């Protein structure tokens, strides 16, 4: 199956986010070219990967160092994007899918994503299900001319899912039975953001902000030790902001029904599926997760979205008490529900 990247929507989103001041506190036009009060130079760019415009701001102790950090960030992101692109027959993920039950020895990074997927499938009671690639293909959300599939085709996918297994033996990853497709779309972007942040920190970068469309990760603080101010997109009117949070050294990840969808007979069908029904999950409009790891935030935003305002909220409160994540749910009436440690919104 061929997939056309949704560049127009991604470009629009980027423009809207910039207009809405996602990078509040960093005004591109007013930013001085030279060093700031802490002697740091800014490199600011955007690039296209994983169907999204990814914009970033990295600071270094010289202009050259800042640029080098930018190159490192883009290389890291692009490498993980390439590895997890299931529409590229040469990607590592496609090779795993092609190997099926025979299994394939995978890289440390793919192994880590698979381990996370296996663990969080259990902890989310099956809501996080990375083996729904063929269900996703059947719906073809974001592709050309998507339509609600026949009920019998969805039932066949559910039957396939009931037998689907993702297994790790050492570093050998296998997908069974025949026809089941591993899709890491709900974790790869967060994982790539973490990998980029880790590479930057290891290289000595002290301050950065990466916005990968619904996944924002920061390193350090703004000049003078101030927290980053991050705008939250309004799920009802995505060109507006629903709130603002302040954070440092954290990832903020959102899954929402407005990010990728089509409409048929007045109903919106989006890209996050309930593995129990085979239809897009319909209990929430959005879930935003604040966590140390963007990969975890990515997994949780998808899984809690599927689990909904009761079961999902229960798990979110447990995660909050464990210090793993704070969560904001946007309910069917667009009101919000937050976990006890959510940093507050204005
Ligand atoms: P996200 O935007 O992070 O919520 O991820 C959505 C993407 O993850 C979709 O485009 C699918 O590729 C995949 N996906 C959809 N539903 C699920 C699910 N229940 N569990 C895991 N992955 C999913
Ligand atoms: Mg996700």
XYZ file of C-alpha atoms and ligand atoms in Angstrom:
370
model
C 0.000 0.000 0.000
C 1.220 3.424 -0.860
C 0.836 6.297 1.503
C 0.865 9.911 0.505
C 2.396 12.173 3.129
C -0.061 14.757 4.350
C 2.317 17.669 3.756
C -0.343 20.320 3.260
C -2.008 19.580 6.584
C 1.382 19.357 8.300
C 2.486 22.685 6.842
C -0.769 24.324 7.889
C -0.386 22.936 11.374
C 3.157 24.254 11.646
C 2.071 27.717 10.559
C -0.860 27.650 12.963
C 1.284 26.527 15.846
C 3.800 29.234 15.180
C 1.016 31.796 14.889
C -0.484 30.533 18.106
C 2.855 31.028 19.812
C 3.699 27.417 20.552
C 7.179 28.744 21.085
C 5.956 31.412 23.421
C 8.970 33.034 24.971
C 11.084 32.612 21.808
C 10.122 35.242 19.268
C 11.960 34.417 16.018
C 11.948 37.972 14.682
C 13.117 39.562 17.917
C 15.776 36.945 18.682
C 19.238 38.538 18.567
C 21.701 36.913 16.180
C 24.537 37.006 18.688
C 24.874 35.316 22.077
C 22.154 35.749 24.700
C 22.766 36.765 28.337
C 24.201 33.296 29.004
C 26.530 33.390 26.004
C 24.465 30.904 23.972
C 23.789 31.091 20.233
C 20.542 29.904 18.672
C 20.061 27.674 15.637
C 16.425 27.488 14.546
C 15.131 25.289 11.704
C 12.448 22.925 10.560
C 12.530 19.773 8.448
C 10.106 17.120 7.249
C 10.096 13.591 8.705
C 7.442 11.087 9.818
C 4.721 12.915 7.877
C 5.299 16.018 10.006
C 7.169 19.294 9.913
C 9.541 19.140 12.831
C 10.771 22.484 14.080
C 13.520 22.949 16.571
C 15.566 25.492 18.427
C 18.960 24.452 19.730
C 21.487 26.615 21.504
C 25.280 26.197 21.548
C 28.278 28.089 22.862
C 29.049 29.268 19.317
C 27.056 29.627 16.128
C 28.879 26.629 14.725
C 28.186 24.463 17.757
C 24.491 25.349 17.619
C 24.413 24.380 13.916
C 26.195 21.089 14.655
C 23.578 20.280 17.289
C 20.909 20.951 14.654
C 22.576 18.528 12.232
C 22.856 15.874 14.952
C 19.188 16.305 15.836
C 18.041 15.998 12.214
C 20.270 12.977 11.577
C 19.016 11.167 14.649
C 15.370 11.884 13.872
C 15.719 10.915 10.219
C 17.511 7.668 11.097
C 14.730 6.507 13.451
C 12.092 7.669 10.940
C 13.756 5.555 8.235
C 14.042 2.535 10.505
C 10.333 2.596 11.439
C 8.780 3.502 8.061
C 6.603 0.507 7.255
C 5.795 1.891 3.798
C 9.454 1.708 2.791
C 10.202 -1.927 1.852
C 13.857 -1.450 2.808
C 13.224 -0.200 6.344
C 14.119 -2.387 9.303
C 10.450 -2.476 10.314
C 9.412 -3.723 6.845
C 12.047 -6.440 7.100
C 10.553 -7.559 10.413
C 7.108 -7.636 8.795
C 8.467 -9.578 5.827
C 10.243 -12.093 8.098
C 6.947 -12.760 9.961
C 7.080 -15.835 12.196
C 10.688 -16.630 11.229
C 11.765 -13.512 13.101
C 14.614 -11.082 12.547
C 17.510 -9.976 14.765
C 16.836 -6.272 15.207
C 18.830 -3.184 16.212
C 18.958 -2.091 19.858
C 16.554 0.746 19.033
C 13.883 -1.364 17.364
C 14.288 -3.860 20.181
C 13.622 -1.141 22.753
C 10.482 0.035 20.923
C 9.231 -3.567 20.706
C 9.859 -4.114 24.431
C 7.933 -0.958 25.277
C 5.074 -2.022 22.983
C 4.877 -5.472 24.559
C 4.964 -4.119 28.141
C 2.435 -1.351 27.581
C 0.010 -3.589 25.728
C -0.274 -5.547 28.973
C -0.467 -2.503 31.237
C -3.135 -0.830 29.094
C -5.259 -3.944 28.945
C -4.710 -4.363 25.203
C -5.562 -0.743 24.266
C -2.009 -0.248 22.993
C -1.842 -2.663 20.064
C 0.998 -2.236 17.566
C -0.130 -5.202 15.451
C -3.027 -3.354 13.849
C -1.155 -2.337 10.689
C -3.579 -4.110 8.360
C -6.611 -2.658 10.184
C -5.051 0.771 9.712
C -4.497 0.004 6.004
C -8.117 -1.107 5.655
C -9.346 2.249 6.970
C -6.709 4.125 4.944
C -7.040 7.249 7.106
C -4.924 10.029 5.635
C -4.773 8.205 2.288
C -6.707 9.053 -0.832
C -10.491 8.603 -0.820
C -10.906 6.845 2.566
C -14.275 5.171 3.295
C -15.784 3.318 6.226
C -14.941 -0.337 5.508
C -17.501 -3.136 5.259
C -18.436 -4.652 8.635
C -17.272 -8.075 7.421
C -13.819 -6.702 6.569
C -13.529 -5.170 10.059
C -14.659 -8.453 11.617
C -11.941 -10.284 9.657
C -9.349 -7.824 11.008
C -10.578 -8.376 14.570
C -10.270 -12.119 14.082
C -6.690 -11.623 12.838
C -5.901 -9.377 15.836
C -7.223 -11.960 18.285
C -4.491 -14.339 17.093
C -1.753 -11.728 16.609
C 1.484 -12.140 18.540
C 4.602 -9.999 18.807
C 7.442 -12.026 20.312
C 10.980 -11.221 21.372
C 13.518 -14.007 21.827
C 16.735 -12.279 22.723
C 17.066 -9.710 19.965
C 14.941 -11.690 17.489
C 11.587 -10.102 16.867
C 8.761 -12.022 15.229
C 5.241 -11.172 14.123
C 2.630 -13.901 13.802
C 0.545 -15.259 12.179
C 0.816 -14.542 8.457
C -0.806 -11.255 7.408
C -0.316 -9.468 10.735
C 1.525 -6.148 10.315
C 3.587 -4.392 12.972
C 2.972 -0.621 12.951
C 5.008 1.556 15.309
C 3.181 4.775 14.357
C 2.050 5.367 17.939
C 5.537 5.266 19.494
C 8.201 5.967 16.836
C 7.946 9.760 16.849
C 8.243 9.945 20.623
C 11.114 7.480 20.545
C 12.876 9.541 17.883
C 12.387 12.709 19.956
C 13.952 10.980 22.981
C 16.831 9.675 20.855
C 17.456 13.165 19.461
C 17.351 14.728 22.939
C 19.714 12.052 24.276
C 22.173 12.603 21.427
C 22.072 16.365 22.029
C 22.637 16.002 25.777
C 25.537 13.598 25.177
C 27.074 16.087 22.755
C 26.904 18.749 25.490
C 23.801 20.698 24.454
C 22.321 22.537 27.438
C 19.202 24.022 25.897
C 16.828 22.883 23.153
C 13.186 22.794 22.159
C 11.924 20.264 19.604
C 8.370 20.386 18.265
C 7.477 17.346 16.221
C 3.780 18.146 15.683
C 1.951 17.007 18.802
C 5.219 15.923 20.434
C 7.215 18.646 22.156
C 10.412 17.915 24.070
C 12.696 20.337 25.871
C 16.244 20.283 27.231
C 17.218 22.604 30.065
C 15.391 25.867 30.611
C 14.996 29.187 28.836
C 17.508 31.950 29.452
C 17.706 32.838 33.142
C 16.433 29.425 34.264
C 12.830 30.195 33.257
C 10.481 27.333 32.416
C 9.402 26.785 28.819
C 5.898 27.968 28.021
C 4.139 25.518 25.734
C 0.772 26.100 24.107
C -1.795 23.284 23.971
C -3.758 23.037 20.754
C -7.531 23.250 21.221
C -9.025 19.935 19.977
C -12.294 21.720 19.088
C -10.673 24.536 17.122
C -7.116 23.342 16.406
C -6.083 26.784 15.124
C -6.566 28.059 18.690
C -4.948 27.290 22.026
C -6.810 25.479 24.808
C -4.219 26.377 27.428
C -0.594 26.839 28.273
C 1.691 24.833 30.492
C 5.142 25.521 31.841
C 7.752 22.788 31.993
C 11.451 21.958 31.788
C 13.249 18.782 30.691
C 9.948 17.137 29.888
C 8.034 15.791 26.907
C 4.486 16.829 26.099
C 2.657 14.506 23.713
C -0.887 14.757 22.358
C -3.086 12.265 20.528
C -6.296 13.720 19.156
C -9.214 13.023 16.841
C -8.448 16.230 14.911
C -4.923 15.229 13.851
C -5.751 12.868 10.971
C -9.283 11.997 9.900
C -11.979 11.936 7.256
C -15.709 12.547 7.526
C -18.508 10.384 6.185
C -22.221 11.098 6.677
C -21.423 13.712 9.308
C -19.243 11.418 11.423
C -15.524 11.892 11.943
C -13.295 8.821 11.559
C -9.740 9.298 12.800
C -6.490 7.330 13.005
C -6.518 5.905 16.557
C -8.244 2.543 16.656
C -9.934 0.669 19.438
C -8.532 -2.873 19.057
C -11.767 -4.235 20.597
C -14.121 -2.782 17.990
C -11.892 -2.200 14.952
C -13.326 1.348 14.713
C -11.695 4.634 15.695
C -11.882 5.024 19.490
C -14.684 7.447 20.299
C -14.599 8.088 24.017
C -12.445 11.264 23.944
C -11.330 14.106 21.693
C -7.726 14.265 22.891
C -5.221 13.099 25.472
C -2.100 15.077 26.367
C 0.638 13.431 28.401
C 3.466 15.137 30.267
C 6.291 12.683 30.960
C 10.038 12.537 31.144
C 10.196 10.268 28.110
C 8.537 11.240 24.829
C 8.317 7.555 23.860
C 6.308 6.845 26.998
C 4.227 9.994 26.409
C 3.542 8.844 22.845
C 2.474 5.349 23.929
C 0.301 6.655 26.746
C -1.410 9.389 24.756
C -2.538 6.795 22.202
C -3.447 4.097 24.732
C -5.302 6.384 27.176
C -7.184 7.872 24.227
C -8.463 4.362 23.452
C -9.159 3.511 27.103
C -11.354 6.570 27.589
C -12.322 8.870 30.460
C -12.998 6.200 33.102
C -10.580 3.298 32.635
C -7.972 5.619 31.098
C -8.279 8.136 33.915
C -7.843 5.379 36.503
C -4.598 4.241 34.886
C -3.454 7.861 34.457
C -3.935 8.503 38.195
C -1.858 5.410 38.996
C 0.888 6.639 36.671
C 0.700 10.063 38.301
C 1.141 8.511 41.763
C 4.163 6.581 40.418
C 5.646 9.856 39.130
C 5.615 8.526 35.548
C 3.174 10.872 33.846
C 0.553 13.582 34.235
C -2.374 13.607 31.849
C -5.002 15.989 30.489
C -8.101 14.402 28.929
C -10.407 16.332 26.583
C -13.850 14.783 27.115
C -16.692 14.381 24.560
C -18.172 17.779 25.585
C -14.675 19.330 25.253
C -14.351 19.859 29.003
C -11.054 18.780 30.564
C -10.097 16.279 33.231
C -6.559 16.287 34.688
C -4.508 14.028 36.937
C -3.579 15.374 40.415
C -0.054 16.499 39.493
C -0.877 18.261 36.210
C 1.076 21.515 36.357
C -1.948 23.772 35.987
C -3.246 25.615 32.994
C -4.110 29.210 32.379
P -0.663 8.656 17.783
O -0.855 9.745 16.789
O 0.637 8.678 18.519
O -1.819 8.511 18.737
O -0.570 7.301 16.971
C -1.534 6.949 16.022
C -0.944 5.949 15.075
O -0.644 4.745 15.801
C -1.906 5.541 13.981
O -1.677 6.289 12.813
C -1.609 4.056 13.791
O -0.472 3.919 12.959
C -1.210 3.599 15.185
N -2.321 3.176 16.061
C -3.658 3.434 15.918
N -4.364 2.896 16.926
C -3.448 2.297 17.759
C -3.565 1.572 18.981
N -4.721 1.331 19.569
N -2.400 1.106 19.539
C -1.197 1.323 18.948
N -1.049 1.971 17.788
C -2.150 2.477 17.202
Mg 1.244 7.864 20.317
